[in-house]
Amino acid sequence: MQILDINTVKKQLTMSMAINAIEDLLKMQGEHPTWIKTPERLVIPTFKDSDANTSGSHLSMPSVVFDGNNEYAVVKLVTICPDNPKRDKPTTMATITVSDNATGEMLAFLDGIYITQVRTAALSGIATKYLANKDSRVVAVVGTGGMAYEQLNAILTVRPNIKQVNIWNRTSQIAHKFQEKFRQAYPQWQVDFKVSENIAEAIKDADIINLATRATTGLFDASQIKSDVHINAVGAYQATMKEVSNSVIETCTSVIIDDAEGGLHEAGDLIQAHNAMDCTWTWDMLTGTLSDLVNKKVNIDLNEDKGMTLFKSVGAASFDAAVALKIAQKAKTESLGQFVEL
């Protein structure tokens, strides 16, 4: 078994690799639906009755993937700790195991923090590739926590012509820190940064908006953004949370989700829109899934006036499996990490 810590994973995993791995998995899933099995994740609330800690959650996310020759079991264990930024730790802590189902042998034990950040961002990258205007020049980053770095990296990977990045965070000091850290971590992207004083300023001229917050009410209305903007919403991962207002959801010509089944329980933005008496959007108006986009069951013509588009991400174990398998297979071939015989 190869053990890969976060530094080893970071050295091997690129955004392009993650995007390609997930697109390949979605295409394979489209051709062979039974080859990938992803049961509903187990979610356990944590510290729900505690005054000393902000409530979070623990998740168990299993997936089985058959590639036509071999079958693997990939399991991610996640603990979401909202108080961790104050401890200078990531909000999302995770580990991933990869096993060979023919023998039951564990092939790899991987730190899952970075894989989670990259695969979540890769999903937004894929959505942006299919839904955002090809000539997009301005992106707004709303919420500058740990997920935001790779989110922006993914957008720039698929839309490298972007020149302006507007940043907004409730704490402006954190937004300035994000700008500095991003420049250091991703020197390949030559973009101009602007820390906005308010969210309206950040989003008004944006061609793409990335949302990654723990908001409980919609952050802006449809009247405040461009009519052909594309939005990636990766926060609001519980039914009680909401980043995207009902007016935005109602205005969108296309609403895409990564995991439709998981979204029924976790996509707070869409759940609340569906349940609101004064909102016209309902679940049966969902345009489709990311798989539908990749497999061309849903076609968005980016050469025409595509209108406002929204991608809602809740995540699924199969996406982690696609990326973790790539790393585990590379680790075995190249003897990466630390080998332990069980």
Coordinates of C-alpha atoms in Angstrom, one line a residue:
M1 CA 0.0 0.0 0.0
Q2 CA 1.2 3.5 -0.9
I3 CA 0.7 6.2 1.7
L4 CA 0.5 9.7 0.1
D5 CA 0.5 12.8 2.3
I6 CA -0.9 16.1 1.2
N7 CA 2.5 17.4 -0.1
T8 CA 3.0 14.3 -2.3
V9 CA -0.6 14.6 -3.6
K10 CA 0.0 18.3 -4.4
K11 CA 3.1 17.5 -6.4
Q12 CA 1.3 15.0 -8.6
L13 CA -2.2 16.4 -9.0
T14 CA -2.8 19.2 -11.6
M15 CA -6.1 20.8 -12.4
S16 CA -6.0 19.6 -16.0
M17 CA -5.4 16.1 -14.7
A18 CA -8.5 16.3 -12.4
I19 CA -10.7 17.9 -15.1
N20 CA -9.7 15.2 -17.6
A21 CA -10.2 12.4 -15.1
I22 CA -13.7 13.5 -14.2
E23 CA -14.7 14.1 -17.8
D24 CA -13.5 10.6 -18.7
L25 CA -15.4 9.1 -15.8
L26 CA -18.6 11.0 -16.9
K27 CA -18.2 9.7 -20.5
M28 CA -17.6 6.2 -19.3
Q29 CA -20.7 6.5 -17.0
G30 CA -22.7 7.6 -20.0
E31 CA -21.6 4.6 -22.1
H32 CA -21.7 2.1 -19.2
P33 CA -24.1 3.3 -16.4
T34 CA -23.6 0.1 -14.3
W35 CA -19.8 0.4 -14.2
I36 CA -19.9 3.1 -11.5
K37 CA -21.8 2.6 -8.3
T38 CA -22.2 5.5 -5.9
P39 CA -24.6 4.9 -3.0
E40 CA -25.9 7.9 -1.1
R41 CA -23.4 9.2 1.3
L42 CA -23.8 8.9 5.0
V43 CA -24.0 12.3 6.7
I44 CA -23.8 12.7 10.5
P45 CA -24.2 16.1 12.1
T46 CA -21.4 17.0 14.5
F47 CA -21.6 19.3 17.6
K48 CA -25.2 20.0 16.9
D49 CA -25.8 20.4 20.7
S50 CA -22.6 22.1 21.6
D51 CA -22.1 25.8 22.4
A52 CA -18.3 25.5 22.3
N53 CA -18.1 24.4 18.6
T54 CA -19.9 25.5 15.4
S55 CA -21.9 22.5 14.1
G56 CA -20.5 20.7 11.2
S57 CA -20.8 17.2 9.7
H58 CA -19.0 13.9 9.2
L59 CA -19.5 12.1 5.8
S60 CA -18.7 8.6 4.6
M61 CA -18.6 8.6 0.7
P62 CA -18.0 5.2 -0.9
S63 CA -17.8 4.4 -4.7
V64 CA -17.0 1.4 -6.8
V65 CA -15.5 1.9 -10.3
F66 CA -15.1 -0.7 -13.0
D67 CA -12.9 0.5 -15.9
G68 CA -13.6 -2.4 -18.2
N69 CA -10.7 -4.5 -16.9
N70 CA -10.4 -3.8 -13.1
E71 CA -12.7 -2.8 -10.4
Y72 CA -11.8 -0.6 -7.5
A73 CA -13.4 0.6 -4.2
V74 CA -12.7 4.2 -3.3
V75 CA -13.9 5.5 0.1
K76 CA -13.6 9.1 1.3
L77 CA -14.1 10.0 4.9
V78 CA -14.8 13.7 5.5
T79 CA -15.2 15.9 8.5
I80 CA -16.4 19.5 7.9
C81 CA -15.1 21.7 10.7
P82 CA -16.4 25.3 10.4
D83 CA -14.2 26.6 13.2
N84 CA -11.0 25.3 11.5
P85 CA -10.0 28.6 9.7
K86 CA -9.5 30.1 13.2
R87 CA -7.1 27.2 13.9
D88 CA -5.3 27.9 10.5
K89 CA -6.6 24.5 9.3
P90 CA -8.8 23.7 6.2
T91 CA -12.6 23.6 6.9
T92 CA -12.8 20.3 5.1
M93 CA -10.6 17.5 6.4
A94 CA -10.5 14.2 4.5
T95 CA -8.8 10.9 3.8
I96 CA -9.3 8.5 0.9
T97 CA -8.6 4.8 0.5
V98 CA -8.3 2.9 -2.8
S99 CA -8.7 -0.9 -2.9
D100 CA -8.5 -3.6 -5.6
N101 CA -11.8 -5.4 -5.5
A102 CA -10.4 -8.5 -7.1
T103 CA -8.2 -9.2 -4.1
G104 CA -9.5 -6.8 -1.5
E105 CA -6.0 -5.4 -1.1
M106 CA -5.7 -1.7 -0.3
L107 CA -3.6 0.0 -2.9
A108 CA -3.4 3.5 -1.5
F109 CA -4.2 5.7 1.5
L110 CA -4.3 9.3 0.5
D111 CA -4.7 12.6 2.2
G112 CA -8.1 13.8 0.8
I113 CA -8.0 17.5 1.6
Y114 CA -6.3 18.7 -1.6
I115 CA -8.1 16.1 -3.7
T116 CA -11.4 17.4 -2.4
Q117 CA -10.5 21.0 -3.2
V118 CA -9.2 20.1 -6.7
R119 CA -12.1 17.8 -7.7
T120 CA -14.7 20.3 -6.5
A121 CA -13.0 23.0 -8.5
A122 CA -12.6 20.6 -11.5
L123 CA -16.4 20.2 -11.5
S124 CA -16.8 24.0 -11.7
G125 CA -14.1 24.0 -14.4
I126 CA -16.0 21.5 -16.5
A127 CA -19.3 23.4 -16.0
T128 CA -17.6 26.6 -17.0
K129 CA -16.1 25.0 -20.1
Y130 CA -19.6 24.1 -21.3
L131 CA -21.7 27.0 -19.9
A132 CA -19.6 30.2 -19.8
N133 CA -19.0 32.5 -22.7
K134 CA -15.8 31.7 -24.6
D135 CA -14.7 35.3 -24.5
S136 CA -15.2 35.7 -20.8
R137 CA -12.8 38.4 -19.4
V138 CA -13.9 39.1 -15.8
V139 CA -14.5 36.6 -13.0
A140 CA -15.8 37.4 -9.5
V141 CA -14.7 35.3 -6.5
V142 CA -17.2 35.6 -3.7
G143 CA -16.0 33.9 -0.5
T144 CA -12.2 33.4 -0.2
G145 CA -11.9 30.3 2.0
G146 CA -9.9 27.2 1.2
M147 CA -12.1 26.1 -1.7
A148 CA -11.8 29.4 -3.5
Y149 CA -8.1 29.0 -4.6
E150 CA -8.6 25.9 -6.7
Q151 CA -12.0 27.2 -7.9
L152 CA -10.3 30.2 -9.5
N153 CA -7.5 28.0 -10.8
A154 CA -10.0 25.8 -12.5
I155 CA -11.8 28.7 -14.2
L156 CA -8.5 30.1 -15.5
T157 CA -7.6 26.7 -16.8
V158 CA -10.6 26.5 -19.0
R159 CA -10.9 30.2 -19.7
P160 CA -7.3 31.4 -19.9
N161 CA -8.3 34.7 -21.6
I162 CA -9.7 36.0 -18.3
K163 CA -7.7 39.2 -17.3
Q164 CA -9.7 40.6 -14.3
V165 CA -10.5 38.9 -11.0
N166 CA -12.8 40.8 -8.6
I167 CA -12.7 39.5 -5.0
W168 CA -15.2 39.9 -2.2
N169 CA -15.2 38.4 1.2
R170 CA -17.1 39.5 4.3
T171 CA -13.7 40.2 5.9
S172 CA -11.7 42.3 3.5
Q173 CA -8.4 41.4 5.2
I174 CA -9.0 37.7 4.2
A175 CA -9.7 38.8 0.6
H176 CA -6.4 40.7 0.5
K177 CA -4.7 37.6 1.9
F178 CA -6.4 35.5 -0.8
Q179 CA -5.0 37.7 -3.6
E180 CA -1.4 37.5 -2.2
K181 CA -1.5 33.7 -1.7
F182 CA -3.0 33.0 -5.1
R183 CA -0.3 35.0 -6.9
Q184 CA 2.3 33.0 -5.0
A185 CA 0.7 29.6 -5.6
Y186 CA -0.3 30.1 -9.2
P187 CA 2.3 32.4 -10.9
Q188 CA 1.3 31.1 -14.3
W189 CA -1.9 33.2 -14.3
Q190 CA -1.2 36.8 -15.2
V191 CA -4.4 38.5 -14.0
D192 CA -5.3 41.8 -12.4
F193 CA -6.9 41.5 -8.9
K194 CA -9.2 43.9 -7.3
V195 CA -10.6 43.6 -3.8
S196 CA -14.1 45.0 -3.9
E197 CA -15.6 47.0 -1.1
N198 CA -19.0 45.3 -1.5
I199 CA -20.4 42.4 -3.4
A200 CA -22.4 44.5 -5.9
E201 CA -19.2 46.0 -7.1
A202 CA -17.5 42.6 -7.5
I203 CA -20.2 41.0 -9.5
K204 CA -21.7 43.7 -11.7
D205 CA -19.3 43.3 -14.7
A206 CA -18.4 39.6 -14.1
D207 CA -18.8 37.1 -16.9
I208 CA -18.3 34.3 -14.4
I209 CA -19.1 34.3 -10.7
N210 CA -17.7 31.7 -8.2
L211 CA -19.6 31.3 -5.0
A212 CA -18.1 29.4 -2.0
T213 CA -19.7 30.7 1.2
R214 CA -21.8 29.5 4.2
A215 CA -24.5 32.1 3.5
T216 CA -28.1 31.4 4.5
T217 CA -29.8 33.9 2.2
G218 CA -29.3 34.8 -1.4
L219 CA -26.2 37.1 -1.9
F220 CA -27.5 39.1 -4.8
D221 CA -30.5 39.5 -7.2
A222 CA -30.7 38.9 -10.9
S223 CA -30.9 42.6 -11.6
Q224 CA -27.3 43.1 -10.2
I225 CA -25.5 40.8 -12.6
K226 CA -25.0 40.4 -16.4
S227 CA -27.8 38.7 -18.3
D228 CA -25.4 36.1 -19.8
V229 CA -23.3 35.5 -16.7
H230 CA -22.3 32.0 -15.6
I231 CA -22.4 31.1 -11.9
N232 CA -20.6 28.3 -10.1
A233 CA -22.2 27.7 -6.6
V234 CA -20.2 25.3 -4.4
G235 CA -21.2 26.6 -1.0
A236 CA -24.6 26.2 0.6
Y237 CA -24.1 22.4 1.1
Q238 CA -27.0 22.0 3.5
A239 CA -30.7 22.5 3.1
T240 CA -30.7 25.5 5.5
M241 CA -28.0 27.3 3.5
K242 CA -28.4 29.5 0.4
E243 CA -26.1 31.6 -1.8
V244 CA -28.1 31.9 -4.9
S245 CA -31.3 34.0 -4.7
N246 CA -34.6 32.8 -6.1
S247 CA -34.6 35.7 -8.6
V248 CA -31.3 34.4 -10.0
I249 CA -32.5 30.8 -10.2
E250 CA -35.8 31.9 -11.9
T251 CA -33.9 34.0 -14.4
C252 CA -31.4 31.2 -15.4
T253 CA -32.0 29.6 -18.8
S254 CA -30.0 26.6 -17.7
V255 CA -29.6 25.1 -14.2
I256 CA -27.1 22.2 -14.0
I257 CA -26.2 20.1 -11.0
D258 CA -23.4 17.6 -10.6
D259 CA -25.4 15.0 -8.6
A260 CA -29.1 15.3 -8.9
E261 CA -29.9 12.7 -6.2
G262 CA -27.6 14.3 -3.6
G263 CA -28.9 17.7 -4.5
L264 CA -32.4 16.8 -3.3
H265 CA -31.0 16.7 0.2
E266 CA -28.0 19.1 0.1
A267 CA -28.4 21.8 -2.6
G268 CA -29.8 24.5 -0.2
D269 CA -30.2 27.1 -3.0
L270 CA -32.4 24.9 -5.1
I271 CA -34.3 23.2 -2.2
Q272 CA -35.4 26.5 -0.9
A273 CA -36.3 27.8 -4.3
H274 CA -38.4 24.7 -4.9
N275 CA -40.2 25.1 -1.6
A276 CA -40.8 28.9 -1.7
M277 CA -44.4 29.8 -2.4
D278 CA -43.3 33.0 -4.3
C279 CA -40.7 31.3 -6.5
T280 CA -41.6 29.8 -9.9
W281 CA -38.6 27.4 -10.1
T282 CA -39.2 23.7 -9.2
W283 CA -37.0 20.6 -9.4
D284 CA -38.7 19.4 -12.6
M285 CA -37.3 22.5 -14.3
L286 CA -33.7 21.4 -13.7
T287 CA -32.0 21.5 -17.1
G288 CA -29.8 18.4 -16.4
T289 CA -26.6 17.1 -14.8
L290 CA -22.9 17.6 -15.5
S291 CA -23.0 14.2 -17.1
D292 CA -25.7 15.3 -19.4
L293 CA -23.5 18.2 -20.5
V294 CA -20.4 16.1 -21.1
N295 CA -22.4 13.4 -22.9
K296 CA -24.2 16.0 -25.0
K297 CA -27.7 15.2 -23.8
V298 CA -27.9 18.9 -23.0
N299 CA -26.4 21.3 -25.5
I300 CA -25.7 24.9 -24.7
D301 CA -24.7 26.9 -27.8
L302 CA -22.1 29.4 -26.6
N303 CA -22.1 31.1 -30.0
E304 CA -25.6 32.3 -29.4
D305 CA -27.2 34.4 -26.5
K306 CA -27.1 31.6 -24.0
G307 CA -28.7 33.6 -21.2
M308 CA -27.8 33.3 -17.5
T309 CA -26.5 29.9 -16.4
L310 CA -26.0 28.2 -13.0
F311 CA -24.0 25.2 -12.0
K312 CA -24.8 23.9 -8.5
S313 CA -22.2 21.5 -7.0
V314 CA -22.9 19.2 -4.0
G315 CA -20.2 16.6 -4.9
A316 CA -20.3 12.8 -5.2
A317 CA -18.0 10.0 -4.2
S318 CA -17.5 9.0 -7.9
F319 CA -15.7 12.3 -8.6
D320 CA -13.3 11.7 -5.7
A321 CA -12.8 8.2 -7.0
A322 CA -11.9 9.4 -10.5
V323 CA -9.2 11.7 -9.2
A324 CA -7.9 9.4 -6.4
L325 CA -7.6 6.5 -8.8
K326 CA -5.4 8.5 -11.1
I327 CA -3.1 9.4 -8.2
A328 CA -3.1 5.9 -6.8
Q329 CA -2.2 4.3 -10.1
K330 CA 0.6 6.8 -10.7
A331 CA 1.8 6.2 -7.1
K332 CA 2.1 2.5 -7.8
T333 CA 3.8 2.8 -11.1
E334 CA 6.3 5.5 -9.9
S335 CA 6.7 4.3 -6.3
L336 CA 5.4 7.6 -4.9
G337 CA 4.9 8.2 -1.2
Q338 CA 5.7 5.7 1.5
F339 CA 5.2 1.9 0.9
V340 CA 3.7 -0.1 3.7
E341 CA 3.1 -3.8 3.6
L342 CA -0.1 -4.8 5.4

